[in-house]
Amino acid sequence: MKFDLPSFLLGYGAGATTVFLGKRLRPLLLELATLLYRFSDTVMAKAAMKQEDLEDLLAEARARARRHTEPATAREQAQA
């Protein structure tokens, strides 16, 4: 197999570029990942709060619905 200097230099340059950019890009990628985790945590916290608000609303509606049906049954029991 014949040694091809341009191919060797191209491969060597690609490897060196990968190492160089890897060292330079790591802090950027780390910062990006940190921002994504913070965003994810914020979204999850807000979703949990909204879910709790919805549960409170449904519990209040259930209590109100049961409160309106209880006097009728209490009157029926008193009349019987």
Backbone as JSON, one array per atom type, in Angstrom:
{
  "sequence": "MKFDLPSFLLGYGAGATTVFLGKRLRPLLLELATLLYRFSDTVMAKAAMKQEDLEDLLAEARARARRHTEPATAREQAQA",
  "N": [[0.85, -1.17, 0.0], [0.58, 2.14, -0.86], [2.01, 5.04, 0.6], [0.26, 7.95, 1.18], [0.79, 11.2, 1.32], [-0.88, 13.63, 1.37], [-3.38, 12.55, 2.24], [-2.62, 11.54, 4.72], [-1.88, 13.9, 6.06], [-4.32, 15.23, 6.04], [-5.9, 13.53, 7.65], [-4.41, 13.67, 10.04], [-4.68, 16.39, 10.58], [-7.45, 16.53, 10.94], [-7.75, 15.0, 13.28], [-6.2, 16.53, 15.09], [-7.64, 18.9, 15.05], [-10.03, 18.04, 16.18], [-9.23, 17.44, 18.81], [-8.34, 19.99, 19.63], [-10.7, 21.58, 19.29], [-12.36, 20.17, 20.98], [-11.34, 20.73, 23.53], [-11.83, 23.45, 23.59], [-14.57, 23.63, 23.17], [-15.75, 22.27, 25.26], [-16.29, 23.8, 27.72], [-18.34, 25.43, 26.7], [-20.29, 23.56, 25.92], [-20.79, 22.45, 28.43], [-21.9, 24.64, 29.77], [-24.2, 25.0, 28.22], [-25.54, 22.57, 28.72], [-25.98, 22.91, 31.47], [-27.74, 25.1, 31.46], [-29.91, 23.92, 30.15], [-30.65, 21.95, 32.03], [-31.41, 23.63, 34.17], [-33.58, 24.95, 33.0], [-35.26, 22.78, 32.55], [-35.73, 21.96, 35.22], [-37.11, 24.22, 36.14], [-39.41, 24.18, 34.52], [-40.53, 21.73, 35.35], [-41.06, 22.31, 38.05], [-42.95, 24.38, 37.81], [-44.95, 23.0, 36.5], [-45.65, 21.17, 38.47], [-46.71, 22.91, 40.39], [-48.92, 23.91, 39.0], [-50.36, 21.57, 38.68], [-50.99, 21.04, 41.33], [-52.6, 23.27, 41.85], [-54.74, 22.67, 40.15], [-55.66, 20.3, 41.35], [-56.52, 21.34, 43.81], [-58.6, 23.0, 42.92], [-60.36, 21.09, 41.84], [-60.93, 19.62, 44.16], [-62.25, 21.55, 45.66], [-64.47, 21.96, 44.01], [-65.63, 19.42, 44.18], [-66.27, 19.35, 46.93], [-68.12, 21.45, 47.03], [-70.12, 20.45, 45.36], [-70.96, 18.22, 46.82], [-71.85, 19.45, 49.11], [-74.15, 20.73, 48.26], [-75.8, 18.6, 47.73], [-76.14, 17.28, 50.14], [-77.96, 18.68, 52.02], [-80.49, 18.13, 50.9], [-80.76, 15.36, 51.2], [-80.63, 15.25, 53.95], [-82.97, 16.62, 54.65], [-84.83, 14.88, 53.57], [-84.43, 12.67, 55.23], [-85.24, 13.73, 57.66], [-87.93, 14.16, 57.23], [-88.87, 11.59, 56.95]],
  "CA": [[0.0, 0.0, 0.0], [1.39, 3.34, -1.03], [1.79, 6.11, 1.57], [-0.24, 9.16, 0.52], [1.04, 12.3, 2.25], [-2.05, 14.49, 1.57], [-4.38, 11.86, 3.06], [-2.09, 11.48, 6.07], [-1.98, 15.24, 6.65], [-5.74, 15.51, 6.24], [-6.31, 12.77, 8.83], [-3.74, 14.25, 11.21], [-5.33, 17.69, 10.84], [-8.79, 16.28, 11.49], [-7.57, 14.57, 14.67], [-5.73, 17.67, 15.89], [-8.76, 19.83, 15.16], [-10.98, 17.46, 17.13], [-8.68, 17.65, 20.15], [-8.34, 21.43, 19.9], [-12.08, 22.04, 19.47], [-12.9, 19.5, 22.16], [-10.93, 21.5, 24.71], [-12.46, 24.77, 23.53], [-16.03, 23.52, 23.18], [-16.24, 21.64, 26.49], [-16.98, 24.76, 28.59], [-19.58, 25.87, 26.06], [-21.25, 22.46, 26.04], [-21.13, 22.34, 29.84], [-22.82, 25.75, 30.07], [-25.45, 24.7, 27.54], [-26.2, 21.5, 29.48], [-26.43, 23.5, 32.72], [-28.94, 25.89, 31.17], [-31.01, 23.0, 29.85], [-31.1, 21.37, 33.29], [-32.13, 24.66, 34.91], [-34.86, 25.14, 32.32], [-36.07, 21.58, 32.83], [-36.16, 22.03, 36.61], [-38.11, 25.28, 36.24], [-40.65, 23.69, 33.9], [-41.1, 20.69, 36.21], [-41.59, 22.96, 39.25], [-44.18, 25.08, 37.44], [-45.97, 21.98, 36.2], [-46.11, 20.63, 39.75], [-47.57, 23.91, 41.01], [-50.18, 23.95, 38.25], [-51.09, 20.34, 39.0], [-51.53, 21.23, 42.68], [-53.71, 24.21, 41.71], [-55.86, 21.94, 39.55], [-56.19, 19.39, 42.36], [-57.25, 22.17, 44.76], [-59.83, 23.42, 42.26], [-61.26, 19.94, 41.76], [-61.37, 19.29, 45.51], [-63.24, 22.56, 46.03], [-65.69, 21.67, 43.25], [-66.23, 18.21, 44.76], [-66.87, 19.73, 48.21], [-69.3, 22.27, 46.75], [-71.16, 19.57, 44.82], [-71.47, 17.38, 47.91], [-72.55, 20.32, 50.06], [-75.48, 21.0, 47.71], [-76.62, 17.38, 47.74], [-76.35, 16.83, 51.52], [-79.19, 19.17, 52.67], [-81.67, 17.44, 50.37], [-80.86, 14.04, 51.84], [-80.91, 15.48, 55.37], [-84.39, 16.94, 54.74], [-85.58, 13.66, 53.32], [-84.34, 11.82, 56.42], [-86.02, 14.36, 58.72], [-89.34, 13.97, 56.91], [-89.23, 10.17, 57.03]],
  "C": [[0.9, 1.24, 0.0], [1.01, 4.39, 0.02], [1.4, 7.37, 0.81], [-0.16, 10.31, 1.52], [-0.18, 13.21, 2.42], [-3.13, 13.83, 2.43], [-3.93, 11.79, 4.51], [-2.24, 12.83, 6.76], [-3.43, 15.63, 6.91], [-6.25, 14.78, 7.49], [-5.7, 13.32, 10.1], [-4.38, 15.58, 11.58], [-6.72, 17.52, 11.43], [-8.7, 15.86, 12.96], [-7.14, 15.72, 15.57], [-6.85, 18.68, 16.08], [-9.79, 19.34, 16.17], [-10.51, 17.68, 18.56], [-8.75, 19.12, 20.54], [-9.76, 21.94, 20.16], [-12.73, 21.4, 20.69], [-12.57, 20.26, 23.43], [-11.62, 22.86, 24.75], [-13.98, 24.68, 23.69], [-16.58, 22.94, 24.48], [-16.91, 22.64, 27.42], [-18.3, 25.25, 28.01], [-20.66, 24.79, 26.18], [-21.7, 22.27, 27.49], [-22.13, 23.43, 30.24], [-24.19, 25.51, 29.44], [-26.23, 23.61, 28.29], [-26.73, 22.03, 30.81], [-27.7, 24.31, 32.51], [-30.14, 25.0, 30.87], [-31.54, 22.34, 31.11], [-31.88, 22.38, 34.13], [-33.51, 24.89, 34.32], [-35.8, 23.98, 32.62], [-36.59, 21.6, 34.27], [-37.25, 23.08, 36.8], [-39.45, 24.82, 35.68], [-41.31, 22.65, 34.79], [-41.71, 21.3, 37.48], [-42.9, 23.68, 38.94], [-45.3, 24.1, 37.13], [-46.52, 21.39, 37.49], [-47.04, 21.62, 40.45], [-48.93, 23.98, 40.31], [-51.01, 22.7, 38.54], [-51.72, 20.46, 40.39], [-52.71, 22.21, 42.65], [-54.95, 23.52, 41.14], [-56.49, 20.99, 40.56], [-57.0, 20.16, 43.41], [-58.6, 22.61, 44.18], [-60.83, 22.27, 42.2], [-61.77, 19.52, 43.14], [-62.43, 20.28, 45.98], [-64.56, 22.32, 45.29], [-66.4, 20.44, 43.81], [-66.92, 18.54, 46.08], [-68.14, 20.55, 47.99], [-70.44, 21.4, 46.22], [-71.76, 18.71, 45.91], [-72.24, 18.2, 48.93], [-73.97, 20.6, 49.57], [-76.37, 19.77, 47.73], [-76.93, 16.93, 49.16], [-77.63, 17.39, 52.15], [-80.44, 18.47, 52.16], [-81.82, 16.08, 51.04], [-81.15, 14.2, 53.33], [-82.39, 15.82, 55.57], [-85.24, 15.7, 54.52], [-85.56, 12.74, 54.54], [-85.18, 12.4, 57.56], [-87.51, 14.16, 58.48], [-89.77, 12.52, 57.08], [-89.46, 9.68, 58.42]]
}
